[in-house]
Short mmCIF file of C-alpha atoms in Angstrom, two decimals:
data_model
loop_
_atom_site.label_atom_id
_atom_site.label_comp_id
_atom_site.label_asym_id
_atom_site.label_seq_id
_atom_site.Cartn_x
_atom_site.Cartn_y
_atom_site.Cartn_z
CA UNK A 18 43.18 -28.54 -57.29
CA UNK A 19 44.53 -24.94 -58.36
CA UNK A 20 41.27 -23.97 -59.92
CA UNK A 21 39.57 -24.80 -56.79
CA UNK A 22 42.03 -22.91 -54.51
CA UNK A 23 41.78 -20.04 -56.96
CA UNK A 24 37.76 -20.15 -56.67
CA UNK A 25 38.14 -20.04 -52.89
CA UNK A 26 40.54 -17.25 -52.54
CA UNK A 27 38.41 -15.30 -55.10
CA UNK A 28 35.37 -16.05 -52.98
CA UNK A 29 37.09 -14.84 -49.65
CA UNK A 30 38.57 -11.88 -51.47
CA UNK A 31 34.99 -10.87 -52.60
CA UNK A 32 33.49 -11.43 -49.01
CA UNK A 33 36.17 -8.94 -47.41
CA UNK A 34 35.76 -6.47 -50.06
CA UNK A 35 31.85 -6.36 -49.59
CA UNK A 36 32.20 -6.09 -45.92
CA UNK A 37 34.68 -3.05 -45.86
CA UNK A 38 32.52 -1.62 -48.41
CA UNK A 39 29.42 -2.06 -46.55
CA UNK A 40 31.18 -0.56 -43.39
CA UNK A 41 32.05 2.51 -45.66
CA UNK A 42 28.80 3.23 -46.88
CA UNK A 43 27.37 2.64 -43.48
CA UNK A 44 29.59 5.19 -42.07
CA UNK A 45 28.88 7.56 -44.55
CA UNK A 46 25.23 7.73 -44.29
CA UNK A 47 23.58 10.83 -42.96
CA UNK A 48 22.12 10.51 -39.36
CA UNK A 49 18.37 10.72 -38.98
CA UNK A 50 16.87 14.32 -38.13
CA UNK A 51 14.00 12.71 -36.21
CA UNK A 52 13.80 13.65 -32.58
CA UNK A 53 12.27 11.75 -29.47
CA UNK A 54 9.58 14.58 -29.08
CA UNK A 55 8.37 13.86 -32.58
CA UNK A 56 6.79 10.69 -31.38
CA UNK A 57 2.95 10.87 -31.12
CA UNK A 58 2.33 10.04 -27.44
CA UNK A 59 -1.26 8.51 -26.80
CA UNK A 60 -3.61 9.32 -24.11
CA UNK A 61 -3.00 6.92 -21.15
CA UNK A 62 -6.39 6.20 -20.56
CA UNK A 63 -6.75 4.98 -24.16
CA UNK A 64 -3.45 2.97 -23.77
CA UNK A 65 -4.57 1.17 -20.90
CA UNK A 66 -8.12 0.49 -22.28
CA UNK A 67 -6.27 -0.87 -25.33
CA UNK A 68 -3.93 -2.95 -23.26
CA UNK A 69 -6.72 -4.29 -21.14
CA UNK A 70 -8.53 -5.76 -24.18
CA UNK A 71 -5.56 -7.58 -25.41
CA UNK A 72 -6.52 -11.39 -25.45
CA UNK A 73 -4.65 -13.69 -23.11
CA UNK A 74 -2.58 -16.17 -24.90
CA UNK A 75 -2.46 -19.98 -23.72
CA UNK A 76 -5.59 -19.75 -21.73
CA UNK A 77 -5.76 -23.51 -21.31
CA UNK A 78 -2.19 -24.05 -20.04
CA UNK A 79 -2.71 -21.17 -17.55
CA UNK A 80 -5.88 -22.72 -16.43
CA UNK A 81 -4.42 -25.95 -15.65
CA UNK A 82 -1.49 -24.34 -13.99
CA UNK A 83 -3.99 -22.57 -11.63
CA UNK A 84 -5.65 -25.77 -11.08
CA UNK A 85 -2.39 -27.50 -10.02
CA UNK A 86 -1.93 -24.34 -7.44
CA UNK A 87 -5.32 -25.12 -5.93
CA UNK A 88 -4.35 -28.79 -5.21
CA UNK A 89 -1.50 -27.22 -2.93
CA UNK A 90 -3.84 -25.16 -0.82
CA UNK A 91 -4.17 -27.65 2.14
CA UNK A 92 -0.37 -27.76 2.28
CA UNK A 93 -0.13 -24.06 2.51
CA UNK A 94 -2.78 -24.06 5.30
CA UNK A 95 -0.69 -26.50 7.22
CA UNK A 96 2.40 -24.59 6.68
CA UNK A 97 0.59 -21.44 8.18
CA UNK A 98 -0.69 -23.72 11.18
CA UNK A 99 3.07 -24.49 11.67
CA UNK A 100 4.02 -21.11 12.29
CA UNK A 101 5.56 -20.16 8.96
CA UNK A 102 5.02 -17.42 6.44
CA UNK A 103 4.23 -17.92 2.67
CA UNK A 104 5.85 -15.94 0.27
CA UNK A 105 4.83 -16.20 -3.36
CA UNK A 106 7.14 -15.25 -6.15
CA UNK A 107 6.98 -15.81 -10.10
CA UNK A 108 6.30 -14.11 -13.07
CA UNK A 109 2.49 -12.72 -13.31
CA UNK A 110 0.35 -10.96 -11.06
CA UNK A 111 -0.35 -13.27 -7.84
CA UNK A 112 -2.89 -10.93 -6.40
CA UNK A 113 -6.11 -13.28 -7.81
CA UNK A 114 -4.10 -16.51 -6.58
CA UNK A 115 -3.66 -15.22 -3.18
CA UNK A 116 -7.20 -14.04 -2.62
CA UNK A 117 -8.86 -17.11 -3.99
CA UNK A 118 -6.59 -19.27 -1.53
CA UNK A 119 -7.64 -16.83 1.32
CA UNK A 120 -11.49 -17.09 0.25
CA UNK A 121 -11.39 -20.97 -0.42
CA UNK A 122 -9.08 -22.20 2.71
CA UNK A 123 -8.93 -19.71 5.06
CA UNK A 124 -12.32 -19.29 5.91
CA UNK A 125 -11.98 -20.23 9.49
CA UNK A 126 -9.44 -17.45 10.15
CA UNK A 127 -9.63 -13.65 10.10
CA UNK A 128 -7.79 -12.23 7.14
CA UNK A 129 -6.61 -8.56 6.70
CA UNK A 130 -5.43 -7.78 3.14
CA UNK A 131 -2.55 -5.11 2.77
CA UNK A 132 -2.05 -3.73 -0.66
CA UNK A 133 1.56 -2.67 -1.18
CA UNK A 134 1.04 -1.42 -4.70
CA UNK A 135 -0.75 1.39 -3.31
CA UNK A 136 1.07 4.92 -3.27
CA UNK A 137 0.90 4.92 0.54
CA UNK A 138 0.03 2.54 3.12
CA UNK A 139 -0.76 3.34 6.69
CA UNK A 140 0.53 0.48 8.44
CA UNK A 141 -0.44 1.67 12.03
CA UNK A 142 -4.28 1.42 10.98
CA UNK A 143 -3.41 -2.00 9.96
CA UNK A 144 -1.74 -2.99 13.09
CA UNK A 145 -4.55 -1.55 14.97
CA UNK A 146 -7.17 -3.44 12.97
CA UNK A 147 -5.38 -6.65 13.49
CA UNK A 148 -5.01 -5.82 17.39
CA UNK A 149 -8.93 -5.41 17.45
CA UNK A 150 -9.40 -8.61 15.56
CA UNK A 151 -7.13 -10.48 17.91
CA UNK A 152 -8.73 -8.89 21.08
CA UNK A 153 -12.15 -10.08 19.70
CA UNK A 154 -10.99 -13.56 18.65
CA UNK A 155 -9.28 -14.26 22.02
CA UNK A 156 -12.55 -12.98 23.92
CA UNK A 157 -14.40 -15.44 21.75
CA UNK A 158 -12.02 -18.44 22.75
CA UNK A 159 -12.22 -17.73 26.20
CA UNK A 160 -16.13 -17.63 26.28
CA UNK A 161 -16.20 -20.96 24.29
CA UNK A 162 -13.74 -22.44 26.92
CA UNK A 163 -15.36 -21.06 29.95
CA UNK A 164 -12.45 -18.96 31.07
CA UNK A 165 -13.06 -15.48 32.95
CA UNK A 166 -9.43 -14.36 32.61
CA UNK A 167 -9.12 -10.87 31.19
CA UNK A 168 -6.81 -10.43 28.46
CA UNK A 169 -4.96 -7.01 27.36
CA UNK A 170 -7.25 -4.32 26.09
CA UNK A 171 -6.68 -2.54 22.84
CA UNK A 172 -7.86 0.84 24.00
CA UNK A 173 -4.62 2.05 25.38
CA UNK A 174 -2.73 1.23 22.36
CA UNK A 175 -0.99 4.37 21.13
CA UNK A 176 2.24 3.99 19.17
CA UNK A 177 3.19 1.05 16.73
CA UNK A 178 5.51 -0.28 19.33
CA UNK A 179 2.37 -0.57 21.87
CA UNK A 180 0.33 -2.48 19.30
CA UNK A 181 3.20 -4.78 18.30
CA UNK A 182 3.66 -5.46 22.22
CA UNK A 183 0.15 -6.40 22.41
CA UNK A 184 0.34 -8.52 19.42
CA UNK A 185 3.51 -10.25 20.85
CA UNK A 186 2.11 -11.13 24.05
CA UNK A 187 1.58 -15.02 24.64
CA UNK A 188 -2.26 -14.91 25.19
CA UNK A 189 -3.04 -18.18 24.04
CA UNK A 190 -1.20 -21.58 23.51
CA UNK A 191 -3.47 -22.56 20.75
CA UNK A 192 -1.35 -22.74 17.70
CA UNK A 193 -4.55 -22.54 15.48
CA UNK A 194 -5.51 -19.32 17.01
CA UNK A 195 -4.12 -16.80 14.73
CA UNK A 196 -5.12 -14.05 12.13
CA UNK A 197 -3.75 -14.10 8.57
CA UNK A 198 -2.47 -10.99 7.03
CA UNK A 199 -2.29 -11.04 3.19
CA UNK A 200 0.50 -8.36 1.88
CA UNK A 201 0.20 -8.03 -1.91
CA UNK A 202 3.58 -6.75 -3.14
CA UNK A 203 5.25 -6.63 0.10
CA UNK A 204 8.06 -5.06 -2.05
CA UNK A 205 5.95 -2.25 -3.49
CA UNK A 206 7.03 1.33 -3.26
CA UNK A 207 5.01 2.05 -0.36
CA UNK A 208 6.55 -0.69 1.88
CA UNK A 209 10.00 -0.78 0.52
CA UNK A 210 11.60 1.60 3.04
CA UNK A 211 13.59 -0.10 5.90
CA UNK A 212 11.01 0.87 8.51
CA UNK A 213 8.21 -0.70 7.13
CA UNK A 214 9.86 -3.72 6.22
CA UNK A 215 11.10 -3.91 9.94
CA UNK A 216 7.73 -3.29 11.25
CA UNK A 217 6.13 -5.91 9.05
CA UNK A 218 9.05 -8.50 10.08
CA UNK A 219 8.00 -7.73 13.77
CA UNK A 220 4.52 -8.42 12.95
CA UNK A 221 5.25 -11.60 11.38
CA UNK A 222 7.13 -12.86 14.39
CA UNK A 223 4.02 -12.48 16.58
CA UNK A 224 2.71 -15.75 17.91
CA UNK A 225 -0.98 -15.09 16.59
CA UNK A 226 -0.07 -13.35 13.11
CA UNK A 227 0.69 -15.25 10.05
CA UNK A 228 1.80 -13.56 6.69
CA UNK A 229 1.01 -14.50 3.22
CA UNK A 230 2.80 -12.25 0.94
CA UNK A 231 3.89 -11.84 -2.81
CA UNK A 232 6.92 -10.26 -4.42
CA UNK A 233 7.69 -9.16 -7.89
CA UNK A 234 10.70 -7.14 -8.23
CA UNK A 235 13.99 -8.92 -8.92
CA UNK A 236 15.92 -7.26 -5.92
CA UNK A 237 13.03 -7.86 -3.31
CA UNK A 238 15.11 -10.37 -0.91
CA UNK A 239 17.78 -7.63 -0.69
CA UNK A 240 15.25 -5.95 1.55
CA UNK A 241 15.81 -8.13 4.48
CA UNK A 242 18.76 -9.52 6.44
CA UNK A 243 19.19 -13.17 7.46
CA UNK A 244 17.38 -12.60 10.96
CA UNK A 245 14.20 -11.04 9.10
CA UNK A 246 14.26 -14.09 6.55
CA UNK A 247 14.79 -17.07 8.99
CA UNK A 248 13.73 -15.84 12.26
CA UNK A 249 10.85 -13.22 11.94
CA UNK A 250 9.36 -13.60 8.54
CA UNK A 251 10.13 -17.33 8.60
CA UNK A 252 9.44 -17.70 4.98
CA UNK A 253 8.61 -20.65 2.95
CA UNK A 254 9.20 -19.46 -0.53
CA UNK A 255 6.81 -20.69 -3.26
CA UNK A 256 7.47 -20.43 -7.02
CA UNK A 257 4.02 -19.81 -8.39
CA UNK A 258 4.12 -17.78 -11.82
CA UNK A 259 0.79 -17.09 -13.04
CA UNK A 260 1.44 -15.28 -16.20
CA UNK A 261 -1.36 -12.93 -15.36
CA UNK A 262 -0.95 -9.19 -16.40
CA UNK A 263 -0.41 -6.73 -13.71
CA UNK A 264 -3.25 -4.60 -14.34
CA UNK A 265 -3.99 -3.76 -10.46
CA UNK A 266 -0.41 -3.53 -9.60
CA UNK A 267 0.26 -1.11 -12.56
CA UNK A 268 -2.38 1.27 -12.21
CA UNK A 269 -0.15 3.65 -10.05
CA UNK A 270 2.72 3.54 -12.68
CA UNK A 271 2.74 5.82 -15.54
CA UNK A 272 3.02 3.84 -19.02
CA UNK A 273 5.99 4.35 -21.07
CA UNK A 274 4.10 5.18 -23.99
CA UNK A 275 1.49 7.34 -22.63
CA UNK A 276 1.39 11.00 -22.02
CA UNK A 277 1.81 11.22 -18.19
CA UNK A 278 -0.90 13.50 -16.24
CA UNK A 279 0.11 16.01 -13.43
CA UNK A 280 -0.21 13.51 -10.57
CA UNK A 281 2.01 10.98 -12.28
CA UNK A 282 4.44 13.44 -13.51
CA UNK A 283 4.77 14.76 -10.03
CA UNK A 284 5.05 11.07 -8.31
CA UNK A 285 7.83 10.25 -10.52
CA UNK A 286 9.84 13.28 -9.50
CA UNK A 287 9.09 12.73 -5.86
CA UNK A 288 10.33 9.09 -6.20
CA UNK A 289 13.69 10.35 -7.66
CA UNK A 290 13.81 13.43 -4.86
CA UNK A 291 13.13 10.69 -2.06
CA UNK A 292 16.08 8.87 -2.95
CA UNK A 293 18.33 11.88 -2.41
CA UNK A 294 19.63 13.40 0.98
CA UNK A 295 17.24 15.57 3.08
CA UNK A 296 19.43 18.92 2.41
CA UNK A 297 19.32 18.07 -1.27
CA UNK A 298 15.47 17.90 -0.98
CA UNK A 299 15.22 21.11 0.94
CA UNK A 300 17.43 22.86 -1.76
CA UNK A 301 14.88 21.72 -4.26
CA UNK A 302 12.15 22.81 -2.49
CA UNK A 303 13.38 26.73 -2.36
CA UNK A 304 13.93 26.28 -5.93
CA UNK A 305 10.58 25.05 -6.72
CA UNK A 306 8.89 27.46 -4.42
CA UNK A 307 10.70 30.38 -6.14
CA UNK A 308 9.49 29.15 -9.53
CA UNK A 309 6.04 29.23 -8.35
CA UNK A 310 6.28 32.60 -6.78
CA UNK A 311 8.19 34.07 -9.94
CA UNK A 312 6.34 32.54 -12.95
CA UNK A 313 7.32 35.14 -15.29
CA UNK A 314 11.00 34.87 -14.77
CA UNK A 315 13.33 32.54 -16.49
CA UNK A 316 14.28 30.76 -13.36
CA UNK A 317 16.11 31.30 -10.14
CA UNK A 318 19.60 32.64 -10.41
CA UNK A 319 22.23 30.14 -8.91
CA UNK A 320 23.79 32.69 -6.44
CA UNK A 321 20.18 33.50 -5.02
CA UNK A 322 19.61 29.85 -4.45
CA UNK A 323 23.03 29.37 -2.94
CA UNK A 324 22.18 32.40 -0.43
CA UNK A 325 18.77 31.05 0.56
CA UNK A 326 20.08 27.42 1.08
CA UNK A 327 23.08 28.61 2.98
CA UNK A 328 20.83 30.98 5.21
CA UNK A 329 18.89 27.98 6.02
CA UNK A 330 21.92 25.64 6.53
CA UNK A 331 20.98 23.41 3.87
CA UNK A 332 24.56 23.76 2.32
CA UNK A 333 27.76 25.09 3.93
CA UNK A 334 29.68 25.86 0.59
CA UNK A 335 29.05 26.45 -3.13
CA UNK A 336 30.91 23.11 -3.67
CA UNK A 337 28.10 21.40 -1.68
CA UNK A 338 25.35 23.14 -3.62
CA UNK A 339 26.98 22.25 -6.97
CA UNK A 340 26.84 18.71 -5.81
CA UNK A 341 23.13 18.88 -5.41
CA UNK A 342 22.83 20.55 -8.66
CA UNK A 343 24.71 17.69 -10.31
CA UNK A 344 22.24 15.47 -8.89
CA UNK A 345 19.35 17.30 -9.89
CA UNK A 346 20.80 17.63 -13.49
CA UNK A 347 21.78 13.91 -13.85
CA UNK A 348 17.96 13.16 -12.96
CA UNK A 349 16.70 15.64 -15.15
CA UNK A 350 15.07 17.39 -12.29
CA UNK A 351 16.47 20.88 -13.20
CA UNK A 352 17.70 22.58 -16.45
CA UNK A 353 20.10 25.68 -16.66
CA UNK A 354 19.77 28.68 -19.07
CA UNK A 355 20.94 32.33 -18.87
CA UNK A 356 18.66 35.27 -18.57
CA UNK A 357 18.82 38.54 -20.14
CA UNK A 358 21.31 39.87 -17.64
CA UNK A 359 23.64 36.92 -18.47
CA UNK A 360 22.98 35.31 -15.30
CA UNK A 361 22.74 31.45 -14.93
CA UNK A 362 19.30 30.51 -14.01
CA UNK A 363 17.88 27.21 -12.72
CA UNK A 364 14.49 25.85 -13.96
CA UNK A 365 12.22 22.91 -12.92
CA UNK A 366 10.80 21.43 -16.24
CA UNK A 367 7.38 20.85 -14.81
CA UNK A 368 4.20 22.52 -14.90
CA UNK A 369 3.03 24.65 -12.25
CA UNK A 370 0.21 22.02 -11.22
CA UNK A 371 2.91 19.60 -11.32
CA UNK A 372 5.20 21.31 -9.21
CA UNK A 373 2.57 22.16 -6.52
CA UNK A 374 1.74 18.28 -6.42
CA UNK A 375 5.60 17.54 -6.13
CA UNK A 376 5.84 19.90 -3.04
CA UNK A 377 2.96 18.18 -1.37
CA UNK A 378 4.21 14.73 -1.88
CA UNK A 379 7.53 15.98 -0.54
CA UNK A 380 6.04 17.56 2.54
CA UNK A 381 3.76 14.48 3.48
#
């Protein structure tokens, strides 16, 4: 027994010694001299072409899954007829699934598609298209029923409120008289702001409109309050993971391993700036415009930026400006360095083309 105990104690001692020896050697090792900038960044077009040629795995299982979803089409149509909106969620692009559902089972209805994955969406034009379709639909219904009553005309519709008022009007008691609006990525960047979500919620509550939408962002439900979810959108949630690649949805997002183009670099910076206050954005515009008009200088002196910003009432004190500059630096939108006179200068680390594109995006 004593021999066995001695062996166990020796093993434990050896393990402990090796552990601390390894930690000591690890701590003494030299740090790598490699930099992130040393990584070879491939061309984005090449990377996208390569990724699109990746063979999809588990094709049989995915095909069976899609077949199972198709058996649910009649149920989804019934839910739309009952006045519900359909919200599709789950891993993978749902664009092909929703479009197949619309083309296969919604042939009796007019369908308008809204692509929320686009950089910008003109909701007013979408609402006008829906109003025109509804007007034509009601006219044809009245003709077929022999009714001679006149409905509202779409010609005087000017504002978004006018269009929504027209769509809200109880013009037909036929519950099967509706237009379907398909919204791919209702949580997309172009539709993520509160105003767009409120407009879509009001649209969904119209008696002759039905929404079929998809979400992909994990925090998408935070876009809506209780009233919007249960009263206006009136969602029925459907978990439909497709495991399909986000080829279409990802077109406007720069790839991590790719060398970004001017437009993509400007778009990324614009997204960051739009999350800041209007005054912060205006201060940044002053800096960007100065940099474009003085390309040979090291940057804009901080004192000059303060003077220009205060003259336009974008800041009230140096403390306010410093707060904005801290935000810029935290997001890597601005860098500082000293010029030959020792002045602290501010510089936006973007090319002139990217900076011009950024200013265009901010002024839209």
